[in-house]
Coordinates of C-alpha atoms in Angstrom, one line a residue:
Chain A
X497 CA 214.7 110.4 -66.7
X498 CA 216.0 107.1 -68.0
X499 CA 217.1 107.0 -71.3
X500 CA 215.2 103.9 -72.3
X501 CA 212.4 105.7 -70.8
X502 CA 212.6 108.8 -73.2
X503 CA 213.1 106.7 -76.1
X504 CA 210.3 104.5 -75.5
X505 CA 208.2 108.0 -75.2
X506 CA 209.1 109.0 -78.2
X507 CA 208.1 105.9 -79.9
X508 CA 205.0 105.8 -78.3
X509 CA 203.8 109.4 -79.6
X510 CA 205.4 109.0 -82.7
X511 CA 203.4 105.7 -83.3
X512 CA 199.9 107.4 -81.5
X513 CA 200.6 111.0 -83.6
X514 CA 202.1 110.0 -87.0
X515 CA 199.9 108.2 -88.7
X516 CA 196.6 110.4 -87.9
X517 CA 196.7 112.7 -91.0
X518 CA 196.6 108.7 -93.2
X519 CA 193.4 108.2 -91.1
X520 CA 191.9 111.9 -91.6
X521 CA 193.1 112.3 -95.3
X522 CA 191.6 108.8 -95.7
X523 CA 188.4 110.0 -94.4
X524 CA 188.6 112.2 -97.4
X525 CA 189.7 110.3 -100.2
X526 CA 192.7 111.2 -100.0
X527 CA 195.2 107.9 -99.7
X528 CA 198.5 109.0 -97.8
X529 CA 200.1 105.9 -96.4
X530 CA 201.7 106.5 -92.9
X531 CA 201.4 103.6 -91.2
X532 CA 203.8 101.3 -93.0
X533 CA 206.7 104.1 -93.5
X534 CA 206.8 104.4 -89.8
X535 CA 207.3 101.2 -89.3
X536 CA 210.1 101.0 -91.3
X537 CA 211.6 103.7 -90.2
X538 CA 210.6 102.2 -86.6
X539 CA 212.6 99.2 -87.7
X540 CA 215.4 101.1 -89.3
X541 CA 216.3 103.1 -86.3
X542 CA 215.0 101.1 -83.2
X543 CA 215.6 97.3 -84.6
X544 CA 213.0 94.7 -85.9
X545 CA 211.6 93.9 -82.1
X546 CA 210.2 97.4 -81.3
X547 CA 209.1 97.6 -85.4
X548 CA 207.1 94.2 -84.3
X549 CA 206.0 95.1 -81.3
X550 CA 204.6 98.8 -83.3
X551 CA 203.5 96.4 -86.5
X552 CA 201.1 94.3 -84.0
X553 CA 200.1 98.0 -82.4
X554 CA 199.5 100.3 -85.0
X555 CA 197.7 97.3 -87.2
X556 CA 195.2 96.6 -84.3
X557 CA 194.8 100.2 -83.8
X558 CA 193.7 100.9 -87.8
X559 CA 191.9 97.9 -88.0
X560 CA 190.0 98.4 -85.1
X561 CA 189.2 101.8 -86.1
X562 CA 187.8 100.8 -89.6
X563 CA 185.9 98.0 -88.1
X564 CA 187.7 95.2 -90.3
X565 CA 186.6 91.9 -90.7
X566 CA 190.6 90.9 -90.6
X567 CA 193.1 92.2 -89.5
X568 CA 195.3 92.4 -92.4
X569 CA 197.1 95.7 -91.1
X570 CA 198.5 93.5 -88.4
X571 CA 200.1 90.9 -91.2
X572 CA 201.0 93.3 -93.8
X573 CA 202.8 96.0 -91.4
X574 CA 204.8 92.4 -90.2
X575 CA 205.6 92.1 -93.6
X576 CA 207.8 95.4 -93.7
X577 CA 208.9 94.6 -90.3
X578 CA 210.5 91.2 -92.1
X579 CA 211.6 92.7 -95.1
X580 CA 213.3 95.5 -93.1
X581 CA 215.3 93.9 -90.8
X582 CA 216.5 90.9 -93.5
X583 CA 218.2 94.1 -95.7
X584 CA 219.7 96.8 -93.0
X585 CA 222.1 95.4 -91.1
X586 CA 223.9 98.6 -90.9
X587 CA 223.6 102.1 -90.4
X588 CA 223.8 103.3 -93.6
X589 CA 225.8 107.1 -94.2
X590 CA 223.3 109.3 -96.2
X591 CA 219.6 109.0 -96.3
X592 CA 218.9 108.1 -99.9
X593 CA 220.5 104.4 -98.9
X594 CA 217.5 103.5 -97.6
X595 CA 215.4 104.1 -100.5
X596 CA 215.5 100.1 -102.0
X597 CA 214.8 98.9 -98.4
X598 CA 211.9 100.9 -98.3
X599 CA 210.5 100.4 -101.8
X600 CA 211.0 96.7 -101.0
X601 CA 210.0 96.3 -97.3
X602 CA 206.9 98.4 -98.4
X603 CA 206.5 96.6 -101.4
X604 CA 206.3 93.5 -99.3
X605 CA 203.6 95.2 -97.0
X606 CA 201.3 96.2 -100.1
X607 CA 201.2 92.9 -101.3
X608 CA 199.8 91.1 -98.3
X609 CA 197.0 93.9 -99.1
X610 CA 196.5 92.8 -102.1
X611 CA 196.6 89.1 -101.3
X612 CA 193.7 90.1 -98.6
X613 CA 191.4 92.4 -101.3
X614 CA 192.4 90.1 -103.9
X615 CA 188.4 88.6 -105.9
X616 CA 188.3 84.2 -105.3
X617 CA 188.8 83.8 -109.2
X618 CA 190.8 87.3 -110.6
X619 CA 191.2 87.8 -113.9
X620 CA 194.3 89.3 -115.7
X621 CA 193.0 92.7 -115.8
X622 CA 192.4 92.8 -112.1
X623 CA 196.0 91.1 -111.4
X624 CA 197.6 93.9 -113.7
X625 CA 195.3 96.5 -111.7
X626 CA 196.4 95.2 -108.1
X627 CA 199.8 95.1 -109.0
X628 CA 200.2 98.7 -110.6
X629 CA 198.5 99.8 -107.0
X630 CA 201.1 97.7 -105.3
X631 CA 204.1 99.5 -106.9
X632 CA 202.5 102.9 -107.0
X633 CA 201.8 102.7 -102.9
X634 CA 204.9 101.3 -102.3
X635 CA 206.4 104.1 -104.1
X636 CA 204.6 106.8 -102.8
X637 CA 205.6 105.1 -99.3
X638 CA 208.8 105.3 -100.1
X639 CA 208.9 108.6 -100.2
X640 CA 207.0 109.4 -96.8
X641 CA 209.1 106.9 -95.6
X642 CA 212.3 108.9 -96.4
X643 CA 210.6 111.9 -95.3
X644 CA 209.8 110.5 -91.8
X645 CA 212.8 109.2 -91.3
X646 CA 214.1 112.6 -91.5
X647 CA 211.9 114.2 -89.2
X648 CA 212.2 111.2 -86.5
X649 CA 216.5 110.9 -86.5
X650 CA 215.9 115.1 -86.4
X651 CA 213.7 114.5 -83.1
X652 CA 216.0 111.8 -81.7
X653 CA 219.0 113.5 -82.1
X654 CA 217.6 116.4 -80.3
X655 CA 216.2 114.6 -77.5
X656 CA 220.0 112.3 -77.6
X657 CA 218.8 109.5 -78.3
X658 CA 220.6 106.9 -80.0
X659 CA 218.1 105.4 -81.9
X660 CA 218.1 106.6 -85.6
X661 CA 218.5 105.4 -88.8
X662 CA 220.9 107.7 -90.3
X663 CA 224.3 108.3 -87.3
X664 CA 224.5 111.6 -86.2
X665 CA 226.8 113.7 -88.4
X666 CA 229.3 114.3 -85.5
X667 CA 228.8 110.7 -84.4
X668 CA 230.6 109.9 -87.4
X669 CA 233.2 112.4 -87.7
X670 CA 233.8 111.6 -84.4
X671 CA 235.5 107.8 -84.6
X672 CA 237.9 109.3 -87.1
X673 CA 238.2 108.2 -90.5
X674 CA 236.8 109.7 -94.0
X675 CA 233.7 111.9 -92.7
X676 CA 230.5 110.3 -94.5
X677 CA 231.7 106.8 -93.9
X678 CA 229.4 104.3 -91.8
X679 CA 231.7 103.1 -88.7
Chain B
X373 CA 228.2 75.8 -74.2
X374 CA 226.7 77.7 -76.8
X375 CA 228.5 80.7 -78.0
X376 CA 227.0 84.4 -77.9
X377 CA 226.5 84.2 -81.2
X378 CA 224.2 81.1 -80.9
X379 CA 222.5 82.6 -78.1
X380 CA 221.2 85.6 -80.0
X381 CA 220.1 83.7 -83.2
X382 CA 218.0 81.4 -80.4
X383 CA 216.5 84.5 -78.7
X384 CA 215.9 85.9 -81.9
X385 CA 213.8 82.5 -83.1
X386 CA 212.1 82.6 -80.3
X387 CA 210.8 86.3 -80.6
X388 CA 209.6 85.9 -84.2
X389 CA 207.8 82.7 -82.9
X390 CA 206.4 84.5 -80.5
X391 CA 205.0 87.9 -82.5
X392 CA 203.9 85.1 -85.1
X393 CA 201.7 83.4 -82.2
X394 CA 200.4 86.6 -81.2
X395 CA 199.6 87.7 -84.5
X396 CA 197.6 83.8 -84.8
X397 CA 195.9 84.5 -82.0
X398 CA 194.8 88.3 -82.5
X399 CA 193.6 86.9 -86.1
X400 CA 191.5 83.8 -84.3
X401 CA 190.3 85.7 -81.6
X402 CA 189.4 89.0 -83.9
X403 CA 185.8 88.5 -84.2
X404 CA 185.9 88.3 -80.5
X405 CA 187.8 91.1 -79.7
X406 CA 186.4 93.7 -82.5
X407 CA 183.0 94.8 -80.4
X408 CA 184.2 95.7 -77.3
X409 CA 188.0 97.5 -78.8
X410 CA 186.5 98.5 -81.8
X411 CA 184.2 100.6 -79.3
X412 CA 187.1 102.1 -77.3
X413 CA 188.9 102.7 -80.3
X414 CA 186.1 104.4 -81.9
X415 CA 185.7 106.6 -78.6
X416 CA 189.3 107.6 -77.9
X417 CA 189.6 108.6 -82.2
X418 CA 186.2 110.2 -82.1
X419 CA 186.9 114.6 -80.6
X420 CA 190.1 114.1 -83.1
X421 CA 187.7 113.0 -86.1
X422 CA 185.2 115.9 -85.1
X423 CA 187.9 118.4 -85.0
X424 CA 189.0 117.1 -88.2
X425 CA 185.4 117.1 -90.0
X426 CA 184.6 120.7 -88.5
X427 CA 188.0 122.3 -90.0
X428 CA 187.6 120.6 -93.5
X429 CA 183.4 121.5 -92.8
X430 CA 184.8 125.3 -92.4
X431 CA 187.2 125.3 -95.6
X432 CA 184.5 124.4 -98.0
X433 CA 182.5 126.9 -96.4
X434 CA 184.3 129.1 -97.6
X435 CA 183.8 128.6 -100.9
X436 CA 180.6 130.4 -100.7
X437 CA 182.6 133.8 -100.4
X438 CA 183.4 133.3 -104.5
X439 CA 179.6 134.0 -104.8
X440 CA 178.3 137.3 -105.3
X441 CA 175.8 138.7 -102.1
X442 CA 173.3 138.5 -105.5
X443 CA 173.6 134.7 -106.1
X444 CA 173.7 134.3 -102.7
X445 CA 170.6 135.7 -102.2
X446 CA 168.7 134.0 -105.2
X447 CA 170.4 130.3 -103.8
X448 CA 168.5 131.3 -100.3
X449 CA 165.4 132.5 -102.3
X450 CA 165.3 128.9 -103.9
X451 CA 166.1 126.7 -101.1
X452 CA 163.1 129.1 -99.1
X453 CA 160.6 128.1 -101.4
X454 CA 161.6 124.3 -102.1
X455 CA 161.5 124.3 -98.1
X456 CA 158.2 125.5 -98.1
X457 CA 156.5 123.2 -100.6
X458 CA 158.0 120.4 -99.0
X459 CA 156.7 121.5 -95.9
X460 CA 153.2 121.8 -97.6
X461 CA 153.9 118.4 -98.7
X462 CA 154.6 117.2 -94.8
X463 CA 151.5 118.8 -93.1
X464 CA 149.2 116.8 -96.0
X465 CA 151.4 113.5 -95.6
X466 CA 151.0 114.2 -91.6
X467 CA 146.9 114.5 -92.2
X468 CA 147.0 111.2 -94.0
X469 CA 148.8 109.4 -91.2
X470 CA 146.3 110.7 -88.4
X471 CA 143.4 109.7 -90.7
X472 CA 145.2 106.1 -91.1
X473 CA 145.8 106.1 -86.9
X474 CA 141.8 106.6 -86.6
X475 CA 140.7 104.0 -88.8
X476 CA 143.0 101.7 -87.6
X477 CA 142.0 102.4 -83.8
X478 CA 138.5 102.1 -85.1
X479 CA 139.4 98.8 -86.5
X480 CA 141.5 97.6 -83.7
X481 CA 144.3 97.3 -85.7
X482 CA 148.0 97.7 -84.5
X483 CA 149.1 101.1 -85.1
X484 CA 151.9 101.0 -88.1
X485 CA 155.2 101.7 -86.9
X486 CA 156.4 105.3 -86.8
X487 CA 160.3 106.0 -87.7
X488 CA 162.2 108.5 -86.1
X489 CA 165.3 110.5 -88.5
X490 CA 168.4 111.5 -87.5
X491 CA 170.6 113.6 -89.9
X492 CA 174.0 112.0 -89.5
X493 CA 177.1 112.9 -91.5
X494 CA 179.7 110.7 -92.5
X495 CA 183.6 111.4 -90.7
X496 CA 185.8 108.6 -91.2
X497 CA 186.1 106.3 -94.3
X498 CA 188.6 103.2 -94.6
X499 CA 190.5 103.9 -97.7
X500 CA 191.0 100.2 -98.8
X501 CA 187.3 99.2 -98.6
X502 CA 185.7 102.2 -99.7
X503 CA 182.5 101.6 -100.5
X504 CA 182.0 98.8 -98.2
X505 CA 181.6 100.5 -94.5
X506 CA 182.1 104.2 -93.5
X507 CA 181.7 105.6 -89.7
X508 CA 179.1 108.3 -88.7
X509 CA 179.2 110.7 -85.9
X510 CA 176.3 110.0 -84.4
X511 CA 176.6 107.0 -81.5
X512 CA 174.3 105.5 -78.7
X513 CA 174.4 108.7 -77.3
X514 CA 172.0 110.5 -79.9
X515 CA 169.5 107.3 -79.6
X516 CA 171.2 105.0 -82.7
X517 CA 170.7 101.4 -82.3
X518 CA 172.1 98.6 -84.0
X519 CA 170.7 97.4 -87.4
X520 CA 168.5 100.8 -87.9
X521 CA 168.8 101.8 -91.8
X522 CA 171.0 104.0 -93.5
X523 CA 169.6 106.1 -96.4
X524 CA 170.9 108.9 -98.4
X525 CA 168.8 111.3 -100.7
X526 CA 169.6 111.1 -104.4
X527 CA 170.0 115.0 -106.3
X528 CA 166.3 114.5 -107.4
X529 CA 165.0 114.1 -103.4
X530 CA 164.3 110.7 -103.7
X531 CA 165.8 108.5 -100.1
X532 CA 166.9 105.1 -101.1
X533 CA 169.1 102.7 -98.7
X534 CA 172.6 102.7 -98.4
X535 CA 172.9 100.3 -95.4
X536 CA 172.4 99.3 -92.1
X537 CA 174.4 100.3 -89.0
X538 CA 176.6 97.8 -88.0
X539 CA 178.4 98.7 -84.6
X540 CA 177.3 101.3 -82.1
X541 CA 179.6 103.4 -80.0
X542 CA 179.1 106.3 -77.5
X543 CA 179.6 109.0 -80.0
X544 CA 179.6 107.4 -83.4
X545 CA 178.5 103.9 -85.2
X546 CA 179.5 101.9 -88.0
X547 CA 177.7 101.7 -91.3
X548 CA 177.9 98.4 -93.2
X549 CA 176.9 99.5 -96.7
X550 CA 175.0 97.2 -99.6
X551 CA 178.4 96.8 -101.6
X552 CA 179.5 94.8 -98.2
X553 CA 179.3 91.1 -99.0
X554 CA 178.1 90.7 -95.5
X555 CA 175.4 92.9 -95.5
X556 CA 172.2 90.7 -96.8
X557 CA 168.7 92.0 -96.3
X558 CA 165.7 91.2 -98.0
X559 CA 164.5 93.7 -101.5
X560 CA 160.8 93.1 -103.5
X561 CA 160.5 93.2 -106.6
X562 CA 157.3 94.7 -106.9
X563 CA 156.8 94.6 -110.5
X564 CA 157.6 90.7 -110.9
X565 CA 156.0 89.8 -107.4
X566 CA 159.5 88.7 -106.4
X567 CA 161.5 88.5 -103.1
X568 CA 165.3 88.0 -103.4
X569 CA 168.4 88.4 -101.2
X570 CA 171.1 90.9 -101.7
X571 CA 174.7 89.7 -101.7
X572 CA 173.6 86.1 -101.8
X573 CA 174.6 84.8 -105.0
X574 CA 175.8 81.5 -106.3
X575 CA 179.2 80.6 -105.0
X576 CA 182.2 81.6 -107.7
X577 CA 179.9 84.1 -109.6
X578 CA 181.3 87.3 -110.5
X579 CA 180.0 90.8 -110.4
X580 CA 181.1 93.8 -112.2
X581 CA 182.2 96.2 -109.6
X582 CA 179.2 98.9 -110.0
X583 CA 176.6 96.1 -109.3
X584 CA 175.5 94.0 -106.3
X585 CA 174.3 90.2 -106.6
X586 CA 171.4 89.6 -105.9
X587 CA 169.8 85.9 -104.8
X588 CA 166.9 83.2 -104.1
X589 CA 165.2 84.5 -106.6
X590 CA 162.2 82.7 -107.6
X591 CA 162.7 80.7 -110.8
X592 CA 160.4 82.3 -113.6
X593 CA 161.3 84.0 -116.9
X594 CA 159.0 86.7 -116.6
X595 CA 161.8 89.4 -115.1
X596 CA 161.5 93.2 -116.1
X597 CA 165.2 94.1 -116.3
X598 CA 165.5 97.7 -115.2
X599 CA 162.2 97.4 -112.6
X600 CA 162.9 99.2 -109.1
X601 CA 164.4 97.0 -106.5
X602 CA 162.3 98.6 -103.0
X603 CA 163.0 97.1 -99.1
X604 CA 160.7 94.5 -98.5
X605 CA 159.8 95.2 -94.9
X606 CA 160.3 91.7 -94.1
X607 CA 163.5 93.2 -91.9
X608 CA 162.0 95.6 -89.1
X609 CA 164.7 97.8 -89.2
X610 CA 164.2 98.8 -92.4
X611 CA 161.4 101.1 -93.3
X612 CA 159.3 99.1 -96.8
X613 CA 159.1 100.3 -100.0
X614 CA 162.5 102.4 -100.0
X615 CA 164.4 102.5 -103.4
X616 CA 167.4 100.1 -103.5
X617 CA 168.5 99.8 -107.1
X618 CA 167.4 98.8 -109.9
X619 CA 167.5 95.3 -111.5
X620 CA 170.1 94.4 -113.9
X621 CA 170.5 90.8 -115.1
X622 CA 168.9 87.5 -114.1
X623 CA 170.5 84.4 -115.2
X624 CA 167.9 82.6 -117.2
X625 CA 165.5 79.8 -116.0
X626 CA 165.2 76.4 -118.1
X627 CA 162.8 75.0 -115.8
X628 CA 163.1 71.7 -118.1
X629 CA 166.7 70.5 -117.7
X630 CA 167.1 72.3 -114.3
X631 CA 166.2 71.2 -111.1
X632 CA 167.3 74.5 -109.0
X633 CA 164.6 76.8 -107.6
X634 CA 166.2 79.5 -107.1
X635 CA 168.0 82.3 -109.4
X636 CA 170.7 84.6 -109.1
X637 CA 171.0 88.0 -110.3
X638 CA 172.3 91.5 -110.4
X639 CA 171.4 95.4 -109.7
X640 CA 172.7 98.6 -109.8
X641 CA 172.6 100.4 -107.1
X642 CA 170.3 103.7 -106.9
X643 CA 173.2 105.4 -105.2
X644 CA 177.0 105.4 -106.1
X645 CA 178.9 106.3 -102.8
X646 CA 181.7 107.6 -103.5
X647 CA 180.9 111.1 -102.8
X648 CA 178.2 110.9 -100.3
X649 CA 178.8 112.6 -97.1
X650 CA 175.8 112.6 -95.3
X651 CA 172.9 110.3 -94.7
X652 CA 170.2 109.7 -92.2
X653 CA 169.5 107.1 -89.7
X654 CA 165.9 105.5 -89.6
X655 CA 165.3 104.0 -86.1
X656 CA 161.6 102.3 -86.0
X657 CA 159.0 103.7 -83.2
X658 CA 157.1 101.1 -82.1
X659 CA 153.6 102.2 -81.3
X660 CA 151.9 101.1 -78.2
X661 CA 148.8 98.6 -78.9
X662 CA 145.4 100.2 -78.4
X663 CA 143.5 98.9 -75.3
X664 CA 141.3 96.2 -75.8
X665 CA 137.4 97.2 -76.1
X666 CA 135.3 95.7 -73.6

């Protein structure tokens, strides 16, 4: 099987599988953002035209499914997208470097949500209230984010595919050098 | 000859152009394209939703098993006998209505309209709109029809209404709820001799989150703040005299250096949703018209 074929498989299921426990949890109460980590991590590992092309996917997809009056998924997961792909340039060397790109690209994404749920006339209270939200799901984000990125350069690696954010250890050590050093 | 470089950054403009143009579009076209993808959407996500609801159904099941077989047994005593006066209850309601049916054949009046329930339970909830819309998992399928009412029981028995179903799929529907500013349906009040809309209010008014504008009504001073807010009837859908709230505020009326003829106020609602979980659907019977008399 073609290589481009396998990785576009795996981005497909990981795009259809991923974010379902943010839509049952949600069902519950129970906010666990998915969508917008895997998007970055998407971006991270894939580029910034298969994180749009999974942006403008995964945001119809939710949207649809909640029966939204506007589909601000769609903008707000292209706001990662954007913030993503204007910071990594390159492949960083340990995980943890991606922790400010994530904050901000999901930073980024929570604030088009809060632009769209944002009252005609807010007051300071609400402002402060919106923004703590912001931060705290970005935060929290940031974390899953981490966490998936783990799990999908784990998956790629084992099916060979290229696409991940983090090199593969033997990747590196590979082209010589200072092991732990990006290329 | 433009250099590689060059080539890419064009490339690159014109992709973002173009996700930017689709995004444009799928936001212009949205209202369009909502019914019929919502539907498939809804459909495809629906035996993973079930599966879902049934395992997180079967954990807090099992929070029975911290009961004793004693407390058990006195919970099942108690729901037994509430069951049994409120079927007492039914049988006398049911003698009323077939009374009412022969005085109304006798008068040649239309029959009132029967409503048929459905017990539906509540299996996916967007997280960012709450309290707004919910989806049920009940669909076309089990006979639910666009615009039927949604009610929920209070702890004291009482049904008020929640909403109205929005969208219709095979296996489940959409619930647009009272706190949705696009949900306006007609509420008496009863007590006043009113009729006013929900969620149409002045434009730039604010609400306190727990309470739910309500407009056009008629200007008078003579409001009872705390009086029952009930479903006018005037939508079909909607069974009359259900409990929606009760009313809160009305701005006051100064008749004599104000030319406006309508008011705008606020209720509570009877119901907080945050916990509910299951409602039912009340879809209107319509009643055949008695035959003419010769």
């Amino acid at each position: 099987m073609p290589r481009g074929l396998i990785q576009f498989i795996f981005i497909a299921t990981a795009l259809l599988l991923l974010p379902l426990p943010e839509l049952f949890l949600g069902a519950v109460g129970v906010p666990l953002p998915l969508a917008a980590p895997l998007v970055f991590c998407l971006t991270a590992a894939a580029g910034y035209r298969a994180g749009a092309v999974s942006a403008i996917g995964l945001g119809v997809w939710f949207d649809l499914l909640y029966g939204r009056d506007f589909p601000v998924s769609v903008w707000a997961l292209l706001a990662v997208v954007l913030v993503a792909s204007l910071q990594h340039r390159e492949h960083p060397d340990h995980r943890l470097a991606l922790t400010l790109p994530a904050f901000l690209a999901l930073l980024a994404g929570e604030a088009v949500w809060a632009l769209g749920v944002m009252p005609p006339d807010p007051v300071f209270a609400e402002l402060l209230r919106l923004a703590g939200g912001v931060i705290g799901l970005a935060a929290f984000g940031t974390a899953a984010a981490l966490g998936l990125s783990w799990l999908l350069d784990h998956t790629a690696w084992q099916l060979g595919l290229e696409c991940s954010a983090i090199p593969h250890p033997a990747a590196r050590t590979r082209q010589g050098g200072i092991p732990g050093r990006t290329r | 000859m433009p250099s590689p470089q060059e080539a890419e950054n064009r490339k690159r403009g014109l992709f973002v152009l173009g996700v930017i143009l689709l995004a444009v579009i799928i936001s212009g076209f949205w209202t369009a394209l909502k019914p019929a993808f919502g539907r498939l959407a809804g459909d495809f996500l629906y035996p993973y939703l079930i599966s879902f609801r049934i395992g997180a159904d079967s954990l807090s099941d099992q929070t029975l098993l911290v009961f004793s077989r004693r407390e058990l047994a006195s919970r099942l005593e108690e729901q037994l006998a509430e069951n049994r006066r409120l079927a007492a209850q039914a049988a006398a309601a049911s003698e009323l209505l077939v009374e009412n049916d022969a005085l109304r054949r006798m008068l040649s009046l239309t029959p009132p309209a029967s409503w048929r329930y459905t017990n539906v339970e509540i299996i996916l909830r967007d997280p960012r709109f709450w309290n707004e819309r919910f989806t049920i998992d009940r669909g076309s399928r089990d006979g639910i029809r666009p615009g039927a009412a949604a009610l929920a029981s209070t702890l004291e028995g009482q049904l008020v209404l929640v909403g109205v179903v929005d969208r219709v799929n095979l296996h489940s529907a959409e619930v647009i709820t009272i706190f949705n500013p696009e949900l306006k349906i007609s509420a008496s009040l009863p007590l006043s001799k009113a009729i006013g809309v929900i969620n149409a209010s002045a434009i730039g008014s604010r609400m306190p989150e727990d309470r739910i504008a309500i407009g056009f009504l008629p200007v008078r001073s003579d409001y009872i703040i705390d009086e029952i807010l009930l479903s006018s009837g005037l939508e079909q859908q909607i069974p009359p005299g259900v409990k929606i709230g009760n009313l809160a505020e009305v701005e006051p009326a100064d008749s004599r250096f104000s030319s406006r003829v309508f008011l705008t106020g606020s209720f509570l609602p009877a119901l907080q949703l945050n916990s509910i979980r299951f409602l039912v659907i009340a879809d209107r019977i319509v009643a055949p018209r008695p035959a003419e008399e010769e």
